[in-house]
PDB file of C-alpha atoms in Angstrom:
ATOM      1  CA  THR Y  14     112.783 110.471  89.721  1.00 97.00           C
ATOM      2  CA  ILE Y  15     114.151 109.300  92.971  1.00 98.00           C
ATOM      3  CA  GLY Y  16     111.766 107.864  95.549  1.00 98.00           C
ATOM      4  CA  MET Y  17     113.325 107.184  98.922  1.00 98.00           C
ATOM      5  CA  ILE Y  18     112.076 105.527 102.105  1.00 98.00           C
ATOM      6  CA  ALA Y  19     113.961 105.234 105.387  1.00 98.00           C
ATOM      7  CA  ILE Y  20     113.797 104.047 108.979  1.00 98.00           C
ATOM      8  CA  ASP Y  21     116.156 105.602 111.531  1.00 98.00           C
ATOM      9  CA  THR Y  22     117.712 104.168 114.694  1.00 97.00           C
ATOM     10  CA  ALA Y  23     114.686 105.264 116.725  1.00 97.00           C
ATOM     11  CA  GLY Y  24     112.359 103.397 114.362  1.00 98.00           C
ATOM     12  CA  ARG Y  25     110.957 106.550 112.792  1.00 98.00           C
ATOM     13  CA  ILE Y  26     109.825 106.177 109.183  1.00 98.00           C
ATOM     14  CA  ALA Y  27     109.892 108.757 106.381  1.00 98.00           C
ATOM     15  CA  ALA Y  28     109.398 108.852 102.625  1.00 98.00           C
ATOM     16  CA  GLY Y  29     110.193 111.327  99.882  1.00 98.00           C
ATOM     17  CA  THR Y  30     110.480 111.939  96.169  1.00 98.00           C
ATOM     18  CA  SER Y  31     112.221 114.373  93.848  1.00 98.00           C
ATOM     19  CA  THR Y  32     111.857 114.621  90.095  1.00 98.00           C
ATOM     20  CA  ASN Y  33     111.950 116.841  87.044  1.00 98.00           C
ATOM     21  CA  GLY Y  34     109.012 114.872  85.634  1.00 97.00           C
ATOM     22  CA  ALA Y  35     108.355 113.563  82.149  1.00 96.00           C
ATOM     23  CA  LYS Y  36     110.348 114.683  79.127  1.00 96.00           C
ATOM     24  CA  PHE Y  37     108.400 117.026  76.818  1.00 97.00           C
ATOM     25  CA  LYS Y  38     105.364 117.164  79.065  1.00 97.00           C
ATOM     26  CA  ILE Y  39     102.659 119.715  78.374  1.00 97.00           C
ATOM     27  CA  PRO Y  40     103.589 122.797  80.446  1.00 98.00           C
ATOM     28  CA  GLY Y  41     101.862 122.698  83.814  1.00 98.00           C
ATOM     29  CA  ARG Y  42     101.723 118.925  83.981  1.00 97.00           C
ATOM     30  CA  VAL Y  43     102.539 117.391  87.356  1.00 98.00           C
ATOM     31  CA  GLY Y  44     103.101 113.671  87.907  1.00 97.00           C
ATOM     32  CA  ASP Y  45     102.575 111.450  90.922  1.00 98.00           C
ATOM     33  CA  SER Y  46     105.753 112.369  92.790  1.00 98.00           C
ATOM     34  CA  PRO Y  47     104.416 115.194  94.994  1.00 98.00           C
ATOM     35  CA  ILE Y  48     101.135 113.419  95.731  1.00 98.00           C
ATOM     36  CA  PRO Y  49     101.022 111.458  98.994  1.00 98.00           C
ATOM     37  CA  GLY Y  50      99.996 107.856  98.444  1.00 98.00           C
ATOM     38  CA  ALA Y  51     101.015 108.040  94.795  1.00 98.00           C
ATOM     39  CA  GLY Y  52     104.736 108.885  94.573  1.00 98.00           C
ATOM     40  CA  ALA Y  53     105.414 107.852  98.152  1.00 98.00           C
ATOM     41  CA  TYR Y  54     103.695 107.180 101.448  1.00 98.00           C
ATOM     42  CA  ALA Y  55     104.751 106.471 105.006  1.00 98.00           C
ATOM     43  CA  ASP Y  56     102.818 105.298 108.032  1.00 98.00           C
ATOM     44  CA  GLY Y  57     104.936 104.765 111.125  1.00 98.00           C
ATOM     45  CA  SER Y  58     102.712 101.972 112.400  1.00 98.00           C
ATOM     46  CA  VAL Y  59     103.180  99.911 109.214  1.00 98.00           C
ATOM     47  CA  GLY Y  60     105.958 101.002 106.860  1.00 98.00           C
ATOM     48  CA  ALA Y  61     106.480 102.991 103.684  1.00 98.00           C
ATOM     49  CA  ALA Y  62     106.590 102.742  99.901  1.00 98.00           C
ATOM     50  CA  ALA Y  63     107.800 104.808  96.945  1.00 98.00           C
ATOM     51  CA  ALA Y  64     106.799 104.398  93.312  1.00 98.00           C
ATOM     52  CA  THR Y  65     108.375 105.413  90.013  1.00 97.00           C
ATOM     53  CA  GLY Y  66     107.362 105.309  86.354  1.00 96.00           C
ATOM     54  CA  ASP Y  67     104.391 106.738  84.457  1.00 95.00           C
ATOM     55  CA  GLY Y  68     103.109 109.307  86.911  1.00 96.00           C
ATOM     56  CA  ASP Y  69     100.017 110.178  84.890  1.00 95.00           C
ATOM     57  CA  VAL Y  70      98.804 106.625  85.462  1.00 95.00           C
ATOM     58  CA  MET Y  71     100.210 106.005  88.938  1.00 97.00           C
ATOM     59  CA  MET Y  72      98.434 108.968  90.486  1.00 97.00           C
ATOM     60  CA  ARG Y  73      95.123 107.309  89.560  1.00 97.00           C
ATOM     61  CA  PHE Y  74      95.841 104.218  91.676  1.00 98.00           C
ATOM     62  CA  LEU Y  75      97.811 105.496  94.688  1.00 98.00           C
ATOM     63  CA  PRO Y  76     100.206 102.513  94.567  1.00 98.00           C
ATOM     64  CA  SER Y  77     102.329 103.618  97.526  1.00 98.00           C
ATOM     65  CA  TYR Y  78      99.273 103.945  99.733  1.00 98.00           C
ATOM     66  CA  LEU Y  79      97.918 100.632  98.517  1.00 98.00           C
ATOM     67  CA  ALA Y  80     101.187  98.823  99.233  1.00 98.00           C
ATOM     68  CA  VAL Y  81     101.292 100.189 102.782  1.00 98.00           C
ATOM     69  CA  GLU Y  82      97.676  99.220 103.345  1.00 98.00           C
ATOM     70  CA  GLU Y  83      98.344  95.712 102.032  1.00 98.00           C
ATOM     71  CA  MET Y  84     101.179  95.409 104.556  1.00 98.00           C
ATOM     72  CA  ARG Y  85      98.791  96.556 107.271  1.00 98.00           C
ATOM     73  CA  ARG Y  86      96.691  93.512 106.339  1.00 98.00           C
ATOM     74  CA  GLY Y  87      99.705  91.255 106.843  1.00 98.00           C
ATOM     75  CA  THR Y  88     101.065  91.020 103.310  1.00 98.00           C
ATOM     76  CA  SER Y  89     104.858  90.867 102.832  1.00 98.00           C
ATOM     77  CA  PRO Y  90     106.572  93.945 101.337  1.00 98.00           C
ATOM     78  CA  SER Y  91     107.356  92.176  98.052  1.00 98.00           C
ATOM     79  CA  TYR Y  92     103.829  90.905  97.574  1.00 98.00           C
ATOM     80  CA  ALA Y  93     102.321  94.229  98.669  1.00 98.00           C
ATOM     81  CA  GLY Y  94     104.334  95.913  95.919  1.00 98.00           C
ATOM     82  CA  GLU Y  95     103.270  93.315  93.407  1.00 98.00           C
ATOM     83  CA  LEU Y  96      99.609  93.786  94.292  1.00 98.00           C
ATOM     84  CA  ALA Y  97      99.917  97.552  93.866  1.00 98.00           C
ATOM     85  CA  ILE Y  98     101.531  97.116  90.446  1.00 98.00           C
ATOM     86  CA  ARG Y  99      99.008  94.481  89.344  1.00 98.00           C
ATOM     87  CA  ARG Y 100      96.127  96.796  90.221  1.00 98.00           C
ATOM     88  CA  ILE Y 101      97.457  99.302  87.675  1.00 97.00           C
ATOM     89  CA  VAL Y 102      98.207  96.692  85.005  1.00 96.00           C
ATOM     90  CA  THR Y 103      94.595  95.490  85.146  1.00 95.00           C
ATOM     91  CA  TYR Y 104      93.602  98.783  83.534  1.00 92.00           C
ATOM     92  CA  TYR Y 105      96.836  99.742  81.766  1.00 92.00           C
ATOM     93  CA  PRO Y 106      98.570  96.633  80.340  1.00 92.00           C
ATOM     94  CA  ASP Y 107     101.359  98.791  78.864  1.00 91.00           C
ATOM     95  CA  PHE Y 108     102.085 100.488  82.168  1.00 93.00           C
ATOM     96  CA  VAL Y 109     105.750 101.168  82.929  1.00 94.00           C
ATOM     97  CA  GLY Y 110     106.665 101.546  86.573  1.00 96.00           C
ATOM     98  CA  ALA Y 111     108.046 100.105  89.776  1.00 98.00           C
ATOM     99  CA  ILE Y 112     107.703 100.337  93.537  1.00 98.00           C
ATOM    100  CA  VAL Y 113     109.918  99.789  96.576  1.00 98.00           C
ATOM    101  CA  VAL Y 114     108.237  98.789  99.817  1.00 98.00           C
ATOM    102  CA  LEU Y 115     109.547  98.790 103.392  1.00 98.00           C
ATOM    103  CA  ARG Y 116     107.970  97.294 106.506  1.00 98.00           C
ATOM    104  CA  LYS Y 117     108.598  98.886 109.905  1.00 98.00           C
ATOM    105  CA  ASP Y 118     110.746  95.909 110.996  1.00 98.00           C
ATOM    106  CA  GLY Y 119     113.164  96.609 108.115  1.00 98.00           C
ATOM    107  CA  GLU Y 120     111.944  93.902 105.753  1.00 98.00           C
ATOM    108  CA  TYR Y 121     111.752  95.259 102.207  1.00 98.00           C
ATOM    109  CA  GLY Y 122     110.784  94.301  98.668  1.00 98.00           C
ATOM    110  CA  ALA Y 123     110.142  95.682  95.206  1.00 98.00           C
ATOM    111  CA  ALA Y 124     108.017  95.042  92.128  1.00 98.00           C
ATOM    112  CA  CYS Y 125     107.831  96.399  88.597  1.00 98.00           C
ATOM    113  CA  HIS Y 126     106.090  96.169  85.224  1.00 97.00           C
ATOM    114  CA  GLY Y 127     107.003  97.100  81.672  1.00 95.00           C
ATOM    115  CA  LEU Y 128     110.773  97.087  82.228  1.00 95.00           C
ATOM    116  CA  GLN Y 129     113.246  94.284  81.557  1.00 94.00           C
ATOM    117  CA  SER Y 130     113.946  94.349  85.281  1.00 96.00           C
ATOM    118  CA  PHE Y 131     114.080  96.951  88.019  1.00 97.00           C
ATOM    119  CA  GLN Y 132     117.113  97.977  90.037  1.00 98.00           C
ATOM    120  CA  PHE Y 133     116.925  99.707  93.400  1.00 98.00           C
ATOM    121  CA  SER Y 134     119.517 100.705  96.003  1.00 98.00           C
ATOM    122  CA  VAL Y 135     119.420  99.702  99.640  1.00 98.00           C
ATOM    123  CA  CYS Y 136     121.614  99.910 102.717  1.00 98.00           C
ATOM    124  CA  ASN Y 137     121.317  98.500 106.234  1.00 98.00           C
ATOM    125  CA  SER Y 138     123.768  97.157 108.801  1.00 95.00           C
ATOM    126  CA  GLN Y 139     123.288  93.607 107.571  1.00 96.00           C
ATOM    127  CA  LEU Y 140     124.382  94.557 104.057  1.00 97.00           C
ATOM    128  CA  GLY Y 141     127.171  96.776 105.390  1.00 94.00           C
ATOM    129  CA  GLN Y 142     127.309  98.883 102.237  1.00 97.00           C
ATOM    130  CA  VAL Y 143     125.028 100.323  99.601  1.00 98.00           C
ATOM    131  CA  THR Y 144     123.810  97.447  97.472  1.00 98.00           C
ATOM    132  CA  VAL Y 145     122.025  97.546  94.140  1.00 98.00           C
ATOM    133  CA  GLN Y 146     119.411  94.815  93.950  1.00 98.00           C
ATOM    134  CA  THR Y 147     117.389  93.684  90.966  1.00 98.00           C
ATOM    135  CA  VAL Y 148     113.868  92.291  90.707  1.00 98.00           C
ATOM    136  CA  SER Y 149     112.193  90.726  87.699  1.00 98.00           C
ATOM    137  CA  CYS Y 150     109.003  92.412  86.612  1.00 97.00           C
ATOM    138  CA  VAL Y 151     105.517  90.879  86.957  1.00 95.00           C
TER     139      VAL Y 151
ATOM    140  CA  GLU L  30     120.355  94.653 111.932  1.00 81.00           C
ATOM    141  CA  LYS L  31     117.597  95.400 109.456  1.00 90.00           C
ATOM    142  CA  VAL L  32     117.017  98.844 111.014  1.00 94.00           C
ATOM    143  CA  PRO L  33     118.077 101.542 110.298  1.00 98.00           C
ATOM    144  CA  VAL L  34     117.607 101.156 106.584  1.00 98.00           C
ATOM    145  CA  VAL L  35     117.375 103.350 103.488  1.00 98.00           C
ATOM    146  CA  ILE L  36     115.999 102.280 100.130  1.00 98.00           C
ATOM    147  CA  ASN L  37     115.499 104.217  96.948  1.00 98.00           C
ATOM    148  CA  THR L  38     114.194 103.599  93.470  1.00 98.00           C
ATOM    149  CA  TRP L  39     116.839 103.063  90.753  1.00 98.00           C
ATOM    150  CA  PRO L  40     120.575 102.418  91.262  1.00 98.00           C
ATOM    151  CA  PHE L  41     121.360 105.911  92.581  1.00 98.00           C
ATOM    152  CA  ILE L  42     124.183 104.746  94.830  1.00 98.00           C
ATOM    153  CA  ASN L  43     125.463 108.130  96.002  1.00 98.00           C
ATOM    154  CA  ALA L  44     121.983 109.159  97.084  1.00 98.00           C
ATOM    155  CA  THR L  45     121.595 105.977  99.123  1.00 98.00           C
ATOM    156  CA  GLN L  46     125.071 106.444 100.593  1.00 98.00           C
ATOM    157  CA  SER L  47     124.444 110.015 101.725  1.00 98.00           C
ATOM    158  CA  ALA L  48     121.089 109.019 103.244  1.00 98.00           C
ATOM    159  CA  TRP L  49     122.786 106.102 105.009  1.00 98.00           C
ATOM    160  CA  ASN L  50     125.546 108.352 106.356  1.00 98.00           C
ATOM    161  CA  THR L  51     122.884 110.702 107.673  1.00 98.00           C
ATOM    162  CA  VAL L  52     120.813 108.078 109.429  1.00 98.00           C
ATOM    163  CA  TYR L  53     123.590 105.707 110.565  1.00 97.00           C
ATOM    164  CA  LEU L  54     126.838 107.615 111.051  1.00 97.00           C
ATOM    165  CA  LYS L  55     125.310 110.951 112.066  1.00 98.00           C
ATOM    166  CA  LYS L  56     122.366 109.309 113.900  1.00 97.00           C
ATOM    167  CA  LYS L  57     119.954 111.787 112.381  1.00 98.00           C
ATOM    168  CA  SER L  58     116.279 111.203 111.639  1.00 98.00           C
ATOM    169  CA  ALA L  59     114.697 109.282 108.776  1.00 98.00           C
ATOM    170  CA  LEU L  60     113.300 112.593 107.590  1.00 98.00           C
ATOM    171  CA  ASP L  61     116.813 114.078 107.460  1.00 98.00           C
ATOM    172  CA  ALA L  62     118.052 110.997 105.602  1.00 98.00           C
ATOM    173  CA  VAL L  63     115.349 111.242 102.953  1.00 98.00           C
ATOM    174  CA  GLU L  64     116.001 114.952 102.440  1.00 98.00           C
ATOM    175  CA  LYS L  65     119.753 114.398 102.200  1.00 98.00           C
ATOM    176  CA  GLY L  66     119.438 111.451  99.833  1.00 98.00           C
ATOM    177  CA  CYS L  67     117.062 113.247  97.473  1.00 98.00           C
ATOM    178  CA  SER L  68     119.187 116.419  97.631  1.00 98.00           C
ATOM    179  CA  THR L  69     122.209 114.400  96.540  1.00 98.00           C
ATOM    180  CA  CYS L  70     120.313 113.240  93.485  1.00 98.00           C
ATOM    181  CA  GLU L  71     119.174 116.791  92.733  1.00 98.00           C
ATOM    182  CA  ASP L  72     122.779 117.996  92.867  1.00 98.00           C
ATOM    183  CA  GLU L  73     124.044 115.091  90.743  1.00 98.00           C
ATOM    184  CA  GLN L  74     121.084 115.289  88.331  1.00 98.00           C
ATOM    185  CA  CYS L  75     120.581 111.527  88.686  1.00 97.00           C
ATOM    186  CA  ASP L  76     119.986 109.981  85.247  1.00 96.00           C
ATOM    187  CA  GLY L  77     118.773 113.383  84.057  1.00 96.00           C
ATOM    188  CA  THR L  78     115.445 112.558  85.738  1.00 97.00           C
ATOM    189  CA  VAL L  79     116.107 114.447  88.983  1.00 98.00           C
ATOM    190  CA  GLY L  80     117.037 118.064  89.528  1.00 98.00           C
ATOM    191  CA  PHE L  81     117.900 120.905  87.186  1.00 98.00           C
ATOM    192  CA  GLY L  82     118.839 120.515  83.521  1.00 98.00           C
ATOM    193  CA  GLY L  83     116.608 117.544  82.687  1.00 97.00           C
ATOM    194  CA  SER L  84     113.202 116.630  81.286  1.00 97.00           C
ATOM    195  CA  PRO L  85     112.359 119.906  79.551  1.00 98.00           C
ATOM    196  CA  ASP L  86     108.671 120.501  78.905  1.00 98.00           C
ATOM    197  CA  GLU L  87     107.240 121.491  75.507  1.00 98.00           C
ATOM    198  CA  SER L  88     108.457 125.028  76.085  1.00 98.00           C
ATOM    199  CA  GLY L  89     111.956 123.897  77.001  1.00 98.00           C
ATOM    200  CA  GLU L  90     111.564 124.710  80.679  1.00 98.00           C
ATOM    201  CA  THR L  91     112.597 122.383  83.490  1.00 98.00           C
ATOM    202  CA  THR L  92     110.339 122.376  86.546  1.00 98.00           C
ATOM    203  CA  LEU L  93     110.672 120.285  89.689  1.00 98.00           C
ATOM    204  CA  ASP L  94     108.313 118.247  91.877  1.00 98.00           C
ATOM    205  CA  ALA L  95     109.170 116.912  95.325  1.00 98.00           C
ATOM    206  CA  MET L  96     107.515 115.599  98.448  1.00 98.00           C
ATOM    207  CA  ILE L  97     108.616 114.577 101.928  1.00 98.00           C
ATOM    208  CA  MET L  98     106.445 112.764 104.457  1.00 98.00           C
ATOM    209  CA  ASP L  99     106.899 112.041 108.158  1.00 98.00           C
ATOM    210  CA  GLY L 100     105.333 108.649 108.828  1.00 98.00           C
ATOM    211  CA  MET L 101     105.215 109.232 112.570  1.00 98.00           C
ATOM    212  CA  THR L 102     103.101 112.400 112.493  1.00 98.00           C
ATOM    213  CA  MET L 103     101.610 112.083 108.975  1.00 98.00           C
ATOM    214  CA  ASN L 104     102.834 115.623 108.383  1.00 98.00           C
ATOM    215  CA  MET L 105     104.112 116.306 104.877  1.00 98.00           C
ATOM    216  CA  GLY L 106     105.297 119.002 102.529  1.00 98.00           C
ATOM    217  CA  ALA L 107     105.409 119.063  98.753  1.00 98.00           C
ATOM    218  CA  VAL L 108     106.058 121.346  95.805  1.00 98.00           C
ATOM    219  CA  ALA L 109     104.945 120.827  92.223  1.00 98.00           C
ATOM    220  CA  ALA L 110     105.951 122.544  88.996  1.00 98.00           C
ATOM    221  CA  LEU L 111     108.484 124.504  91.058  1.00 98.00           C
ATOM    222  CA  ARG L 112     110.193 127.035  88.787  1.00 98.00           C
ATOM    223  CA  ARG L 113     113.721 128.481  89.010  1.00 98.00           C
ATOM    224  CA  VAL L 114     114.710 126.905  92.344  1.00 98.00           C
ATOM    225  CA  LYS L 115     117.030 123.894  92.374  1.00 98.00           C
ATOM    226  CA  ASN L 116     116.472 122.553  95.902  1.00 98.00           C
ATOM    227  CA  ALA L 117     113.013 121.025  95.481  1.00 98.00           C
ATOM    228  CA  ILE L 118     113.134 118.467  98.312  1.00 98.00           C
ATOM    229  CA  SER L 119     114.445 121.061 100.753  1.00 98.00           C
ATOM    230  CA  VAL L 120     111.690 123.490  99.775  1.00 98.00           C
ATOM    231  CA  ALA L 121     109.236 120.636 100.385  1.00 98.00           C
ATOM    232  CA  ARG L 122     110.791 120.185 103.844  1.00 98.00           C
ATOM    233  CA  TYR L 123     110.158 123.879 104.505  1.00 98.00           C
ATOM    234  CA  VAL L 124     106.523 123.410 103.499  1.00 98.00           C
ATOM    235  CA  LEU L 125     106.370 120.555 106.017  1.00 98.00           C
ATOM    236  CA  GLU L 126     108.069 122.441 108.821  1.00 98.00           C
ATOM    237  CA  HIS L 127     106.881 126.013 108.333  1.00 98.00           C
ATOM    238  CA  THR L 128     103.310 125.734 107.068  1.00 98.00           C
ATOM    239  CA  GLN L 129     100.133 123.835 107.802  1.00 98.00           C
ATOM    240  CA  HIS L 130      99.735 123.163 104.075  1.00 98.00           C
ATOM    241  CA  SER L 131     100.700 120.066 102.113  1.00 98.00           C
ATOM    242  CA  LEU L 132     101.386 121.172  98.540  1.00 98.00           C
ATOM    243  CA  LEU L 133     102.462 124.440  96.927  1.00 98.00           C
ATOM    244  CA  VAL L 134     102.698 124.801  93.143  1.00 98.00           C
ATOM    245  CA  GLY L 135     104.230 126.789  90.307  1.00 98.00           C
ATOM    246  CA  ASP L 136     105.380 130.384  90.565  1.00 98.00           C
ATOM    247  CA  LEU L 137     103.742 130.746  93.962  1.00 98.00           C
ATOM    248  CA  ALA L 138     105.806 127.838  95.289  1.00 98.00           C
ATOM    249  CA  THR L 139     108.834 129.700  93.950  1.00 98.00           C
ATOM    250  CA  GLN L 140     107.750 132.807  95.862  1.00 98.00           C
ATOM    251  CA  PHE L 141     107.487 130.717  99.023  1.00 98.00           C
ATOM    252  CA  ALA L 142     110.967 129.286  98.436  1.00 98.00           C
ATOM    253  CA  LEU L 143     112.474 132.741  97.936  1.00 98.00           C
ATOM    254  CA  SER L 144     110.824 133.996 101.113  1.00 98.00           C
ATOM    255  CA  MET L 145     112.425 131.059 102.961  1.00 98.00           C
ATOM    256  CA  GLY L 146     115.862 132.068 101.666  1.00 98.00           C
ATOM    257  CA  PHE L 147     116.323 129.811  98.641  1.00 98.00           C
ATOM    258  CA  LYS L 148     118.105 131.143  95.567  1.00 98.00           C
ATOM    259  CA  GLU L 149     116.340 131.839  92.267  1.00 98.00           C
ATOM    260  CA  GLU L 150     118.246 130.598  89.204  1.00 98.00           C
ATOM    261  CA  PRO L 151     117.492 129.038  85.809  1.00 98.00           C
ATOM    262  CA  LEU L 152     116.914 125.273  85.774  1.00 98.00           C
ATOM    263  CA  GLU L 153     117.764 124.954  82.086  1.00 98.00           C
ATOM    264  CA  THR L 154     121.216 123.874  80.872  1.00 98.00           C
ATOM    265  CA  ASN L 155     122.816 123.440  77.461  1.00 98.00           C
ATOM    266  CA  ILE L 156     121.990 119.740  77.714  1.00 97.00           C
ATOM    267  CA  SER L 157     118.293 120.300  78.398  1.00 98.00           C
ATOM    268  CA  HIS L 158     118.161 122.983  75.705  1.00 98.00           C
ATOM    269  CA  ASN L 159     119.719 120.647  73.125  1.00 98.00           C
ATOM    270  CA  MET L 160     117.349 117.861  74.157  1.00 97.00           C
ATOM    271  CA  TRP L 161     114.420 120.191  73.584  1.00 98.00           C
ATOM    272  CA  GLN L 162     115.834 121.472  70.277  1.00 98.00           C
ATOM    273  CA  ASN L 163     116.246 117.899  68.997  1.00 98.00           C
ATOM    274  CA  TRP L 164     112.682 117.107  70.023  1.00 98.00           C
ATOM    275  CA  LYS L 165     111.393 120.123  68.083  1.00 98.00           C
ATOM    276  CA  GLU L 166     113.427 119.115  65.026  1.00 98.00           C
ATOM    277  CA  ASN L 167     111.907 115.617  65.323  1.00 98.00           C
ATOM    278  CA  ASP L 168     108.400 117.058  64.799  1.00 98.00           C
ATOM    279  CA  CYS L 169     107.852 117.168  68.570  1.00 98.00           C
ATOM    280  CA  GLN L 170     107.856 113.368  68.920  1.00 95.00           C
ATOM    281  CA  PRO L 171     106.896 111.836  71.246  1.00 94.00           C
ATOM    282  CA  ASN L 172     104.324 113.988  73.007  1.00 95.00           C
ATOM    283  CA  PHE L 173     101.313 113.638  75.258  1.00 93.00           C
ATOM    284  CA  TRP L 174      98.524 115.055  73.077  1.00 93.00           C
ATOM    285  CA  VAL L 175      95.512 113.048  71.856  1.00 89.00           C
ATOM    286  CA  ASN L 176      92.361 113.866  69.885  1.00 89.00           C
ATOM    287  CA  VAL L 177      93.735 117.134  68.528  1.00 92.00           C
ATOM    288  CA  LYS L 178      94.702 118.543  65.152  1.00 93.00           C
ATOM    289  CA  PRO L 179      97.110 118.690  63.497  1.00 95.00           C
ATOM    290  CA  ASP L 180      97.870 114.981  64.089  1.00 92.00           C
ATOM    291  CA  PRO L 181     100.056 115.015  67.217  1.00 93.00           C
ATOM    292  CA  THR L 182     101.805 111.793  66.169  1.00 92.00           C
ATOM    293  CA  LYS L 183     103.206 113.604  63.148  1.00 94.00           C
ATOM    294  CA  SER L 184     103.282 117.331  63.837  1.00 97.00           C
ATOM    295  CA  CYS L 185     104.120 119.964  66.374  1.00 98.00           C
ATOM    296  CA  GLY L 186     101.433 122.258  67.797  1.00 96.00           C
ATOM    297  CA  PRO L 187      99.783 124.517  68.472  1.00 97.00           C
ATOM    298  CA  TYR L 188      96.920 122.054  68.660  1.00 96.00           C
ATOM    299  CA  THR L 189      93.157 122.483  68.744  1.00 95.00           C
ATOM    300  CA  PRO L 190      90.522 119.881  69.658  1.00 92.00           C
ATOM    301  CA  ASP L 191      89.703 117.525  66.770  1.00 88.00           C
ATOM    302  CA  THR L 192      85.915 117.667  66.653  1.00 83.00           C
ATOM    303  CA  ASN L 193      85.741 114.916  64.011  1.00 81.00           C
ATOM    304  CA  ILE L 194      86.737 112.294  66.550  1.00 75.00           C
ATOM    305  CA  THR L 195      83.682 110.756  68.173  1.00 69.00           C
ATOM    306  CA  ARG L 196      83.239 110.976  71.890  1.00 66.00           C
ATOM    307  CA  ARG L 197      83.260 107.155  72.054  1.00 59.00           C
ATOM    308  CA  HIS L 198      86.709 107.124  70.524  1.00 63.00           C
ATOM    309  CA  LYS L 199      87.867 109.906  72.801  1.00 63.00           C
ATOM    310  CA  ASN L 200      86.952 107.804  75.810  1.00 61.00           C
ATOM    311  CA  ASP L 201      88.878 104.796  74.527  1.00 61.00           C
ATOM    312  CA  PRO L 202      91.000 103.813  77.514  1.00 53.00           C
ATOM    313  CA  LYS L 203      93.839 102.465  75.355  1.00 58.00           C
ATOM    314  CA  HIS L 204      97.042 104.004  76.554  1.00 60.00           C
ATOM    315  CA  ARG L 205     100.394 104.320  74.835  1.00 65.00           C
ATOM    316  CA  SER L 206     103.091 104.698  77.444  1.00 74.00           C
ATOM    317  CA  ILE L 207     106.199 106.605  76.431  1.00 82.00           C
ATOM    318  CA  PHE L 208     107.847 106.131  79.780  1.00 86.00           C
ATOM    319  CA  SER L 209     110.971 104.044  80.333  1.00 85.00           C
ATOM    320  CA  ASP L 210     113.926 103.647  82.682  1.00 85.00           C
ATOM    321  CA  LYS L 211     115.270 106.939  81.297  1.00 85.00           C
ATOM    322  CA  ASN L 212     111.994 108.875  81.274  1.00 87.00           C
ATOM    323  CA  HIS L 213     109.969 108.535  84.448  1.00 87.00           C
ATOM    324  CA  ASP L 214     108.347 110.199  87.400  1.00 93.00           C
TER     325      ASP L 214
END
């Protein structure tokens, strides 16, 4: 799956996902990717988030929505992502997944669980080129 | 200097680059950038987890899910279990721009895509077929079935409900994740 979030030069925010889902899923199964708030979410007044991992679990917790709402309450992008991941882990300690979070001012962060670490790609003028960044999982 | 910005899950560099080119060099919208970035991954079959020719289901078929959301209007479009059309994120964009709906699924999403001018073609490849064949030869392991017989941890289906398992056990919230950095939504 790819989950992508972006802010353009006019400050407009968008989010999206694309996936072929889980390997060897039961036919008809759909994961979190096409569900707003689960696979991705964007609110122009706050920011955006996109999640990846076990979609059967993630769709039960709407992590992208939760991360955006945490930012609305003043939480940093990194901590908002961590809170969204921790909410899932409370119920599913073996959960595998990650989230990238972007605030409307361009500040961003990421969090993960169940992986050795999580890599995501980012680009802005400050970085000058596409950069792969790594976060340790909670 | 922090805006514009594009971020995506996983180290899919070409997807990020094409989204960045769209939003920075071409001065297009965030929505355009997201569509372009995800399309790049669909074309390149990123990690085998995006686009055609990956993640076959139990029948060997590849289906696609995608969603695009405009954070300024809260408008969105999505497709799920899209069959036989490669451009899932672009079909989702058409749902956003040409309908008042949010999510179209399955064969009927395919019909919508064809009516919007998208091409119908198989999503399976030799790679996805071999992946599926190997899974079958490995007694269909792993899979997502529980509380059925024959034992899904040892055998392929078809499965039927295992009535000998108590309801208390069926509701056991223990969860065995078979997802990883190479198998994910």
